[in-house]
Amino acid sequence: MIYELFLILPMMLIVLGALMLMLLSHREAPLNRNMLSVLILALAFGLTLSRLGEAHSVFVFEAIFGRSFIVDSFSTLFDLMILGGAMLTLLINHDYFKSRHYFDGDFFALVLFAVFGMMALSHAHELISAFISLEIASLSIYALVGYNSDNPKSREAMMKYVVLGSLAGALFMLGLALIYGATGSTELGAIAAHIAAHPQDAHTMLIIGGFFVMVTLFFKIGAVPFHAWVVDVYHGAPLPVTMLMASTFKIALFAVILRIYLGDFAALGDFWSLPLQILCVLTLIGGSFLALSQSNIKRMLAGSSVVHAGYMLIALNAITLGNFNASESILFYLMSYFISSVGAFGILSFLAAHEHKQLTFEDFKGFGYSHPYLAAMMSIFMLSLAGFPSTIGFLGKFYIFTGAIEAGQIALAALGIFVAFVSIFYYFRLIATMYFYDTPKTEQHFGFDTTTVLILLMAILSIWGGIGTALLPYLPTPDALIELSRHAITSLD
Amino acid sequence: MELYLYLALFSPLAGSLIAALFGARPKTLFTGVVTSALLGLSLVSSTILLFYILGGGAAVHVEMMTWMATGDLYIPFGFLVDQVSVTMMMVVTVVSTVVHVYSIGYMDHDKSFNRFFAWLSAFVFSMMVLVMSDNFAGLFIGWEGVGLCSWALIGFWYHKESAIWAANEAFIMNRIADLGMLIGLFLIYWNVGSLQYDRFFEAVVTLDQSVLVMIGIFLFIGAMGKSAQFPLHTWLADAMEGPTPVSALIHAATMVTAGVYLVVRANPLYEMIPEVGYFVASLGAFVAMFAASMALVNRDMKRIIAYSTLSQLGYMFVAAGLGAYWVALFHLMAHAFFKALLFLGAGNVMHAMSDELDPFKMGGLKKVMKGTWIMMTLASVALAGIWPLAGFFSKDLILEVAFVEHHYVLYTVLLLTAMLTAFYSFRLVALIFHGEERYKEYGSHPHEAYTFMLIAMSPLALLAVIAGFAFKGSYIDMVTAVLPATEYHVHSPVVFWIMVIGTQLLVGAAIAYAYKKYQNAKIDKAFEQRPCYKVLFNQYYIPHFYEEYISKPYRELSHVAWKQLDLRVVDATVDGIATLFYKTGEQTHTMQNGNLSTMLRWMVAGTVLLLALGVAFTVGISVVAG
């Protein structure tokens, strides 16, 4: 009992913290509340960290909740990534919060509710709980997307996201009903048992239900053809929210996708493979088109995030074909993408806070001269996102492509590599814009504060992870990360 | 001991990083002081390690961290301090500490003072990685690191066209050789499955002879580039464009000896393939003679010393090629001390003469530059191999090795080269320091270097004098613990004494002749018209040959490739792909018009597509199953 309480303590902390922030919402200055949220997240992070590495797998309060919530090594790792991601997102936007007036009210409470939803998602072992968790996270994010109500783009983005998201949610419910109809349960273990007990051809309804569930999840990660919202919503949302959606929320979504695919639907891998391959191809190519045609950096990053989702779908497809090792590559990729994209968004947020620009490619002309240090770091992030060797992004892609080749998906891996080449075009375009245009602007002073230090940290991590060494002996190396992921994945069985 | 290992290795890096922070600023004295102090720390740590090893301690082997581990490939950042690497560490740290302190004075008026120290310390760090690594991958990192730093330091005065040219030449020459080295490493990994020294040397006995020969040749090609052996030697003389302390440290004492170190380190390999070793020795003897002959007539002080370095490297390769690895290493060490000293002395002269390099325009400098004169004379005596200075012990050993191993041709070549060495060394000394004061015609006002620069040089002078007789015994005891402990004794004492005394006499005669001829030399116009002079002065027309028959055709080929291949094929393809994407993007951007209804249609279309696939699939399965 006490042990189980201890296990869910981080989640409880987040909810209580969110409630407390709601009460404080009109008393404290936004920056103080930001720090308070970071503190709460850090506490939960520390608590979760203490469990890292020990193998465990417990259904919490089984007497009350049944087998709907599980705490295992897998969810622990994802909790850490979600909490760490949210923490970094809030911290790196410190300057941005300072520069905008609309972050009063319940902004930070909503962020914490979203984080709670994401954590619950990684713990869900039952489809209805998964749905509720997903909706907790989504509803908070809907509100966050439209938080800057003075900005018509922000309002429009929220509207679109709510409408499309509701459709996706409805499809999830429909799929859920079908699955329940076919198997008589919504608990993942029971579904797996049902699949194992019946012959392959008796699963038509279950598979169709599964497709509906998948549509929702693919919608949330922005896979083509469910991607239409991505660019507009990412662009319209306030920068911190965009960061949260692009990196942290995606991590939580892959938690539930991996849990469903690896743990329970694995036996039906044959059915998933072809549709997944089609989605992969569509996502990789469609995302590239999206990213290529943007003139705003934020929109370009939004478009390219679709492509990154495509890379992870390659690995997911390798999993459905039986190469379970590929799941580690997804985890590693999530981390590498997180590091580089948070860094890139961080620079955008820093600039938006200090120079009030639209952040188009035009605005970056001569950036290499006016901000030599930030430009160098931006180049690192672009290189890493493009998957240039000696950055963490390269290793992420390397693991994904080798996983795909091991699973026999050579054509898909080749397409992935081709798309990575295409991505060089739009990522390097920014680097070229920064350095190849002379402007009379004078060099701006580079000051150390929360935002710039964190950007620097991300830049160092990108390189450190790419060289493949632990320059600081107590930080885990990429190999250790892979080891950690493997450990987490095995706890699913 | 691990602590000292890390201190020795990383304090130059720390120094370099600190100096680099101020790289773009005007001179700040403390960068020079800090880097020198940190190198001093490295020197002290290396000395502690040396005494530990001398005292019979086991080799210190640490694995700092994993660098790469994928599948079967496992490469750690591992470091090894054994008898061989500790020798190299001492050479590197002693010379570089001296050079650092010296440079504080030498670079005094240079506006890029800080940048100089950043690169110089970075060089030392790379060199330490090179000699301390416990595997070929780490060695290769250091190998490339010293190449990079050498490039930056040769081209340090980048506003000079010739300096950039020399830097690039050195870099490209080394690159060609490094390709050979890389092939050697790949062959090792391919056949052994590991790049660790110990794993490879264990496996050497089991490998096929032909594979070993290939590995040996390719590794030696790498060594030829770094150590500027024929035909990749032209870069070394041109590298004298760099500041003189750089020439002393990189192009005399340390980096150029990396090739010798590689052969010595890979001694279990070369033991197995004596025919390759014999080739190495023959090439070494050829280069010794060849380079010495070019030094005879040159009129550029630094180039003369550079040719002499080349020639001495030839000696080292003779020893290494004949299996006398400890002899090669011993000569490497002794040579590092006196050659660095010679270069630093030349640096003082250059400073005094406002960067004049032609010794025919000097003369009589001993009156104004007494300290420099004494040190350069000492270094030259050591280089010539006169008893009891360092050069005598190490160089005579090489002659003995050639003699004892019955390679009389090599012996004769080396003996003649020893005479040439004595001649050109003292030609230089005579021209610079003796005779009438020709510099007055050119309006120079020479002055002695700062006292602290002379003090900084004095440890090298001391070592050039005593390194032979004081260290030889204990040195042999130490290194022969890991290197083959072959003794080289001429059996008959009569022959031995004839050899030794004969060599001394010949060398002495060469010195006397050099003094006599050049003490009051005027430039001999008639002599300069002779074909043999022209051939030597133009370095056997080899640079000319490279320019005409390699560089020019290559440039033409590149031009064709650029116009025909790059612009028409490669660029066209890339542009084609980009245009294709853009065009398609323009056609399809209605799909992304931001309209909510369109978005909803997309969602539905996608769902229907997936659903159709699902149904088709499941029905298909049931049909097949049914």
PDB file of N, CA and C in Angstrom, chain B residues 328-398:
ATOM      1  N   ALA B 328      66.964   3.232 -32.603  1.00  0.00           N
ATOM      2  CA  ALA B 328      66.214   4.271 -33.306  1.00  0.00           C
ATOM      3  C   ALA B 328      65.599   5.246 -32.311  1.00  0.00           C
ATOM      4  N   LEU B 329      65.007   4.695 -31.262  1.00  0.00           N
ATOM      5  CA  LEU B 329      64.341   5.533 -30.277  1.00  0.00           C
ATOM      6  C   LEU B 329      65.353   6.415 -29.536  1.00  0.00           C
ATOM      7  N   PHE B 330      66.537   5.840 -29.318  1.00  0.00           N
ATOM      8  CA  PHE B 330      67.574   6.591 -28.610  1.00  0.00           C
ATOM      9  C   PHE B 330      68.042   7.767 -29.466  1.00  0.00           C
ATOM     10  N   HIS B 331      68.236   7.500 -30.755  1.00  0.00           N
ATOM     11  CA  HIS B 331      68.668   8.591 -31.630  1.00  0.00           C
ATOM     12  C   HIS B 331      67.564   9.638 -31.753  1.00  0.00           C
ATOM     13  N   LEU B 332      66.316   9.148 -31.778  1.00  0.00           N
ATOM     14  CA  LEU B 332      65.177  10.069 -31.818  1.00  0.00           C
ATOM     15  C   LEU B 332      65.248  11.047 -30.654  1.00  0.00           C
ATOM     16  N   MET B 333      65.522  10.489 -29.469  1.00  0.00           N
ATOM     17  CA  MET B 333      65.541  11.327 -28.267  1.00  0.00           C
ATOM     18  C   MET B 333      66.698  12.329 -28.322  1.00  0.00           C
ATOM     19  N   ALA B 334      67.907  11.805 -28.601  1.00  0.00           N
ATOM     20  CA  ALA B 334      69.087  12.674 -28.625  1.00  0.00           C
ATOM     21  C   ALA B 334      68.911  13.756 -29.694  1.00  0.00           C
ATOM     22  N   HIS B 335      68.440  13.332 -30.844  1.00  0.00           N
ATOM     23  CA  HIS B 335      68.257  14.260 -31.952  1.00  0.00           C
ATOM     24  C   HIS B 335      67.273  15.353 -31.581  1.00  0.00           C
ATOM     25  N   ALA B 336      66.180  14.978 -30.900  1.00  0.00           N
ATOM     26  CA  ALA B 336      65.175  15.971 -30.516  1.00  0.00           C
ATOM     27  C   ALA B 336      65.824  17.092 -29.726  1.00  0.00           C
ATOM     28  N   PHE B 337      66.718  16.720 -28.815  1.00  0.00           N
ATOM     29  CA  PHE B 337      67.315  17.751 -27.961  1.00  0.00           C
ATOM     30  C   PHE B 337      68.219  18.681 -28.763  1.00  0.00           C
ATOM     31  N   PHE B 338      69.184  18.095 -29.512  1.00  0.00           N
ATOM     32  CA  PHE B 338      70.131  19.017 -30.138  1.00  0.00           C
ATOM     33  C   PHE B 338      69.541  19.727 -31.343  1.00  0.00           C
ATOM     34  N   LYS B 339      68.573  19.068 -32.018  1.00  0.00           N
ATOM     35  CA  LYS B 339      68.005  19.730 -33.190  1.00  0.00           C
ATOM     36  C   LYS B 339      67.094  20.886 -32.776  1.00  0.00           C
ATOM     37  N   ALA B 340      66.325  20.681 -31.717  1.00  0.00           N
ATOM     38  CA  ALA B 340      65.488  21.777 -31.232  1.00  0.00           C
ATOM     39  C   ALA B 340      66.372  22.945 -30.808  1.00  0.00           C
ATOM     40  N   LEU B 341      67.485  22.609 -30.167  1.00  0.00           N
ATOM     41  CA  LEU B 341      68.420  23.644 -29.732  1.00  0.00           C
ATOM     42  C   LEU B 341      68.948  24.428 -30.923  1.00  0.00           C
ATOM     43  N   LEU B 342      69.321  23.683 -31.979  1.00  0.00           N
ATOM     44  CA  LEU B 342      69.850  24.313 -33.181  1.00  0.00           C
ATOM     45  C   LEU B 342      68.814  25.267 -33.775  1.00  0.00           C
ATOM     46  N   PHE B 343      67.575  24.819 -33.826  1.00  0.00           N
ATOM     47  CA  PHE B 343      66.518  25.644 -34.402  1.00  0.00           C
ATOM     48  C   PHE B 343      66.283  26.894 -33.563  1.00  0.00           C
ATOM     49  N   LEU B 344      66.243  26.706 -32.250  1.00  0.00           N
ATOM     50  CA  LEU B 344      65.995  27.875 -31.404  1.00  0.00           C
ATOM     51  C   LEU B 344      67.137  28.871 -31.548  1.00  0.00           C
ATOM     52  N   GLY B 345      68.366  28.340 -31.676  1.00  0.00           N
ATOM     53  CA  GLY B 345      69.491  29.222 -31.914  1.00  0.00           C
ATOM     54  C   GLY B 345      69.303  29.988 -33.214  1.00  0.00           C
ATOM     55  N   ALA B 346      68.882  29.263 -34.246  1.00  0.00           N
ATOM     56  CA  ALA B 346      68.628  29.914 -35.530  1.00  0.00           C
ATOM     57  C   ALA B 346      67.549  30.974 -35.370  1.00  0.00           C
ATOM     58  N   GLY B 347      66.575  30.696 -34.498  1.00  0.00           N
ATOM     59  CA  GLY B 347      65.533  31.682 -34.227  1.00  0.00           C
ATOM     60  C   GLY B 347      66.131  32.953 -33.644  1.00  0.00           C
ATOM     61  N   ASN B 348      67.088  32.801 -32.704  1.00  0.00           N
ATOM     62  CA  ASN B 348      67.744  33.982 -32.134  1.00  0.00           C
ATOM     63  C   ASN B 348      68.439  34.783 -33.225  1.00  0.00           C
ATOM     64  N   VAL B 349      69.139  34.049 -34.109  1.00  0.00           N
ATOM     65  CA  VAL B 349      69.868  34.736 -35.174  1.00  0.00           C
ATOM     66  C   VAL B 349      68.890  35.492 -36.062  1.00  0.00           C
ATOM     67  N   MET B 350      67.781  34.820 -36.409  1.00  0.00           N
ATOM     68  CA  MET B 350      66.784  35.476 -37.250  1.00  0.00           C
ATOM     69  C   MET B 350      66.269  36.750 -36.612  1.00  0.00           C
ATOM     70  N   HIS B 351      65.999  36.654 -35.324  1.00  0.00           N
ATOM     71  CA  HIS B 351      65.515  37.823 -34.594  1.00  0.00           C
ATOM     72  C   HIS B 351      66.524  38.944 -34.667  1.00  0.00           C
ATOM     73  N   ALA B 352      67.799  38.563 -34.445  1.00  0.00           N
ATOM     74  CA  ALA B 352      68.861  39.553 -34.425  1.00  0.00           C
ATOM     75  C   ALA B 352      69.000  40.213 -35.786  1.00  0.00           C
ATOM     76  N   MET B 353      68.824  39.442 -36.834  1.00  0.00           N
ATOM     77  CA  MET B 353      69.057  39.942 -38.186  1.00  0.00           C
ATOM     78  C   MET B 353      67.766  40.387 -38.863  1.00  0.00           C
ATOM     79  N   SER B 354      66.716  40.650 -38.106  1.00  0.00           N
ATOM     80  CA  SER B 354      65.425  41.058 -38.652  1.00  0.00           C
ATOM     81  C   SER B 354      64.948  40.080 -39.730  1.00  0.00           C
ATOM     82  N   ASP B 355      64.865  38.814 -39.366  1.00  0.00           N
ATOM     83  CA  ASP B 355      64.313  37.769 -40.223  1.00  0.00           C
ATOM     84  C   ASP B 355      65.127  37.507 -41.480  1.00  0.00           C
ATOM     85  N   GLU B 356      66.396  37.860 -41.458  1.00  0.00           N
ATOM     86  CA  GLU B 356      67.264  37.482 -42.574  1.00  0.00           C
ATOM     87  C   GLU B 356      67.597  35.996 -42.444  1.00  0.00           C
ATOM     88  N   LEU B 357      67.542  35.263 -43.561  1.00  0.00           N
ATOM     89  CA  LEU B 357      67.794  33.830 -43.483  1.00  0.00           C
ATOM     90  C   LEU B 357      69.062  33.411 -44.212  1.00  0.00           C
ATOM     91  N   ASP B 358      69.624  34.294 -45.023  1.00  0.00           N
ATOM     92  CA  ASP B 358      70.778  33.917 -45.827  1.00  0.00           C
ATOM     93  C   ASP B 358      72.050  34.057 -45.006  1.00  0.00           C
ATOM     94  N   PRO B 359      72.719  32.938 -44.688  1.00  0.00           N
ATOM     95  CA  PRO B 359      73.907  33.048 -43.828  1.00  0.00           C
ATOM     96  C   PRO B 359      75.037  33.806 -44.509  1.00  0.00           C
ATOM     97  N   PHE B 360      74.986  33.938 -45.838  1.00  0.00           N
ATOM     98  CA  PHE B 360      76.042  34.697 -46.508  1.00  0.00           C
ATOM     99  C   PHE B 360      75.941  36.180 -46.190  1.00  0.00           C
ATOM    100  N   LYS B 361      74.823  36.600 -45.671  1.00  0.00           N
ATOM    101  CA  LYS B 361      74.677  38.014 -45.319  1.00  0.00           C
ATOM    102  C   LYS B 361      74.936  38.264 -43.838  1.00  0.00           C
ATOM    103  N   MET B 362      75.488  37.261 -43.151  1.00  0.00           N
ATOM    104  CA  MET B 362      75.734  37.441 -41.713  1.00  0.00           C
ATOM    105  C   MET B 362      77.234  37.513 -41.465  1.00  0.00           C
ATOM    106  N   GLY B 363      77.767  36.574 -40.691  1.00  0.00           N
ATOM    107  CA  GLY B 363      79.206  36.563 -40.462  1.00  0.00           C
ATOM    108  C   GLY B 363      79.589  37.341 -39.219  1.00  0.00           C
ATOM    109  N   GLY B 364      80.512  36.760 -38.457  1.00  0.00           N
ATOM    110  CA  GLY B 364      81.059  37.462 -37.311  1.00  0.00           C
ATOM    111  C   GLY B 364      80.084  37.749 -36.190  1.00  0.00           C
ATOM    112  N   LEU B 365      78.986  37.031 -36.170  1.00  0.00           N
ATOM    113  CA  LEU B 365      77.978  37.341 -35.152  1.00  0.00           C
ATOM    114  C   LEU B 365      78.399  36.906 -33.747  1.00  0.00           C
ATOM    115  N   LYS B 366      79.482  36.110 -33.658  1.00  0.00           N
ATOM    116  CA  LYS B 366      79.813  35.608 -32.315  1.00  0.00           C
ATOM    117  C   LYS B 366      80.157  36.730 -31.355  1.00  0.00           C
ATOM    118  N   LYS B 367      80.544  37.853 -31.886  1.00  0.00           N
ATOM    119  CA  LYS B 367      80.896  38.953 -30.989  1.00  0.00           C
ATOM    120  C   LYS B 367      79.670  39.495 -30.276  1.00  0.00           C
ATOM    121  N   VAL B 368      78.576  39.622 -31.025  1.00  0.00           N
ATOM    122  CA  VAL B 368      77.378  40.194 -30.394  1.00  0.00           C
ATOM    123  C   VAL B 368      76.469  39.135 -29.778  1.00  0.00           C
ATOM    124  N   MET B 369      76.552  37.904 -30.246  1.00  0.00           N
ATOM    125  CA  MET B 369      75.621  36.883 -29.753  1.00  0.00           C
ATOM    126  C   MET B 369      76.386  35.702 -29.175  1.00  0.00           C
ATOM    127  N   LYS B 370      77.062  35.971 -28.095  1.00  0.00           N
ATOM    128  CA  LYS B 370      77.942  34.945 -27.544  1.00  0.00           C
ATOM    129  C   LYS B 370      77.167  33.700 -27.110  1.00  0.00           C
ATOM    130  N   GLY B 371      76.090  33.926 -26.371  1.00  0.00           N
ATOM    131  CA  GLY B 371      75.313  32.787 -25.847  1.00  0.00           C
ATOM    132  C   GLY B 371      74.790  31.918 -26.966  1.00  0.00           C
ATOM    133  N   THR B 372      74.188  32.550 -27.941  1.00  0.00           N
ATOM    134  CA  THR B 372      73.642  31.796 -29.059  1.00  0.00           C
ATOM    135  C   THR B 372      74.744  31.041 -29.787  1.00  0.00           C
ATOM    136  N   TRP B 373      75.894  31.718 -29.933  1.00  0.00           N
ATOM    137  CA  TRP B 373      77.001  31.088 -30.633  1.00  0.00           C
ATOM    138  C   TRP B 373      77.419  29.799 -29.926  1.00  0.00           C
ATOM    139  N   ILE B 374      77.566  29.897 -28.600  1.00  0.00           N
ATOM    140  CA  ILE B 374      78.005  28.702 -27.856  1.00  0.00           C
ATOM    141  C   ILE B 374      76.991  27.582 -28.015  1.00  0.00           C
ATOM    142  N   MET B 375      75.727  27.927 -27.871  1.00  0.00           N
ATOM    143  CA  MET B 375      74.715  26.862 -27.914  1.00  0.00           C
ATOM    144  C   MET B 375      74.615  26.247 -29.295  1.00  0.00           C
ATOM    145  N   MET B 376      74.660  27.074 -30.334  1.00  0.00           N
ATOM    146  CA  MET B 376      74.533  26.500 -31.675  1.00  0.00           C
ATOM    147  C   MET B 376      75.748  25.662 -32.022  1.00  0.00           C
ATOM    148  N   THR B 377      76.923  26.101 -31.527  1.00  0.00           N
ATOM    149  CA  THR B 377      78.114  25.294 -31.780  1.00  0.00           C
ATOM    150  C   THR B 377      77.995  23.949 -31.067  1.00  0.00           C
ATOM    151  N   LEU B 378      77.527  23.993 -29.823  1.00  0.00           N
ATOM    152  CA  LEU B 378      77.327  22.744 -29.074  1.00  0.00           C
ATOM    153  C   LEU B 378      76.382  21.824 -29.836  1.00  0.00           C
ATOM    154  N   ALA B 379      75.265  22.408 -30.293  1.00  0.00           N
ATOM    155  CA  ALA B 379      74.277  21.590 -30.995  1.00  0.00           C
ATOM    156  C   ALA B 379      74.883  21.014 -32.261  1.00  0.00           C
ATOM    157  N   SER B 380      75.699  21.804 -32.958  1.00  0.00           N
ATOM    158  CA  SER B 380      76.296  21.314 -34.195  1.00  0.00           C
ATOM    159  C   SER B 380      77.304  20.219 -33.914  1.00  0.00           C
ATOM    160  N   VAL B 381      78.070  20.385 -32.839  1.00  0.00           N
ATOM    161  CA  VAL B 381      79.029  19.334 -32.473  1.00  0.00           C
ATOM    162  C   VAL B 381      78.272  18.047 -32.159  1.00  0.00           C
ATOM    163  N   ALA B 382      77.156  18.208 -31.444  1.00  0.00           N
ATOM    164  CA  ALA B 382      76.351  17.029 -31.114  1.00  0.00           C
ATOM    165  C   ALA B 382      75.815  16.397 -32.379  1.00  0.00           C
ATOM    166  N   LEU B 383      75.337  17.232 -33.288  1.00  0.00           N
ATOM    167  CA  LEU B 383      74.773  16.731 -34.536  1.00  0.00           C
ATOM    168  C   LEU B 383      75.839  16.020 -35.364  1.00  0.00           C
ATOM    169  N   ALA B 384      77.046  16.583 -35.370  1.00  0.00           N
ATOM    170  CA  ALA B 384      78.121  15.970 -36.145  1.00  0.00           C
ATOM    171  C   ALA B 384      78.545  14.644 -35.531  1.00  0.00           C
ATOM    172  N   GLY B 385      78.273  14.464 -34.264  1.00  0.00           N
ATOM    173  CA  GLY B 385      78.576  13.190 -33.630  1.00  0.00           C
ATOM    174  C   GLY B 385      79.966  13.118 -33.040  1.00  0.00           C
ATOM    175  N   ILE B 386      80.415  14.197 -32.424  1.00  0.00           N
ATOM    176  CA  ILE B 386      81.734  14.217 -31.803  1.00  0.00           C
ATOM    177  C   ILE B 386      81.607  13.733 -30.349  1.00  0.00           C
ATOM    178  N   TRP B 387      82.552  12.890 -29.942  1.00  0.00           N
ATOM    179  CA  TRP B 387      82.563  12.432 -28.551  1.00  0.00           C
ATOM    180  C   TRP B 387      82.814  13.614 -27.646  1.00  0.00           C
ATOM    181  N   PRO B 388      82.232  13.740 -26.501  1.00  0.00           N
ATOM    182  CA  PRO B 388      81.281  12.844 -25.832  1.00  0.00           C
ATOM    183  C   PRO B 388      79.850  13.367 -25.915  1.00  0.00           C
ATOM    184  N   LEU B 389      79.500  14.112 -26.943  1.00  0.00           N
ATOM    185  CA  LEU B 389      78.147  14.677 -26.949  1.00  0.00           C
ATOM    186  C   LEU B 389      77.123  13.636 -27.412  1.00  0.00           C
ATOM    187  N   ALA B 390      75.834  14.039 -27.271  1.00  0.00           N
ATOM    188  CA  ALA B 390      74.754  13.069 -27.433  1.00  0.00           C
ATOM    189  C   ALA B 390      74.788  12.379 -28.790  1.00  0.00           C
ATOM    190  N   GLY B 391      75.063  13.167 -29.847  1.00  0.00           N
ATOM    191  CA  GLY B 391      75.012  12.604 -31.187  1.00  0.00           C
ATOM    192  C   GLY B 391      75.994  11.477 -31.397  1.00  0.00           C
ATOM    193  N   PHE B 392      77.118  11.563 -30.728  1.00  0.00           N
ATOM    194  CA  PHE B 392      78.119  10.510 -30.901  1.00  0.00           C
ATOM    195  C   PHE B 392      77.543   9.150 -30.508  1.00  0.00           C
ATOM    196  N   PHE B 393      76.925   9.115 -29.349  1.00  0.00           N
ATOM    197  CA  PHE B 393      76.462   7.824 -28.831  1.00  0.00           C
ATOM    198  C   PHE B 393      75.357   7.240 -29.697  1.00  0.00           C
ATOM    199  N   SER B 394      74.428   8.116 -30.072  1.00  0.00           N
ATOM    200  CA  SER B 394      73.283   7.566 -30.778  1.00  0.00           C
ATOM    201  C   SER B 394      73.630   7.280 -32.236  1.00  0.00           C
ATOM    202  N   LYS B 395      74.370   8.185 -32.881  1.00  0.00           N
ATOM    203  CA  LYS B 395      74.625   7.991 -34.300  1.00  0.00           C
ATOM    204  C   LYS B 395      75.633   6.877 -34.531  1.00  0.00           C
ATOM    205  N   ASP B 396      76.658   6.847 -33.685  1.00  0.00           N
ATOM    206  CA  ASP B 396      77.642   5.789 -33.835  1.00  0.00           C
ATOM    207  C   ASP B 396      77.006   4.416 -33.664  1.00  0.00           C
ATOM    208  N   LEU B 397      76.030   4.344 -32.780  1.00  0.00           N
ATOM    209  CA  LEU B 397      75.324   3.078 -32.578  1.00  0.00           C
ATOM    210  C   LEU B 397      74.671   2.617 -33.876  1.00  0.00           C
ATOM    211  N   ILE B 398      74.083   3.575 -34.596  1.00  0.00           N
ATOM    212  CA  ILE B 398      73.413   3.196 -35.836  1.00  0.00           C
ATOM    213  C   ILE B 398      74.432   2.664 -36.843  1.00  0.00           C
TER     214      ILE B 398
END
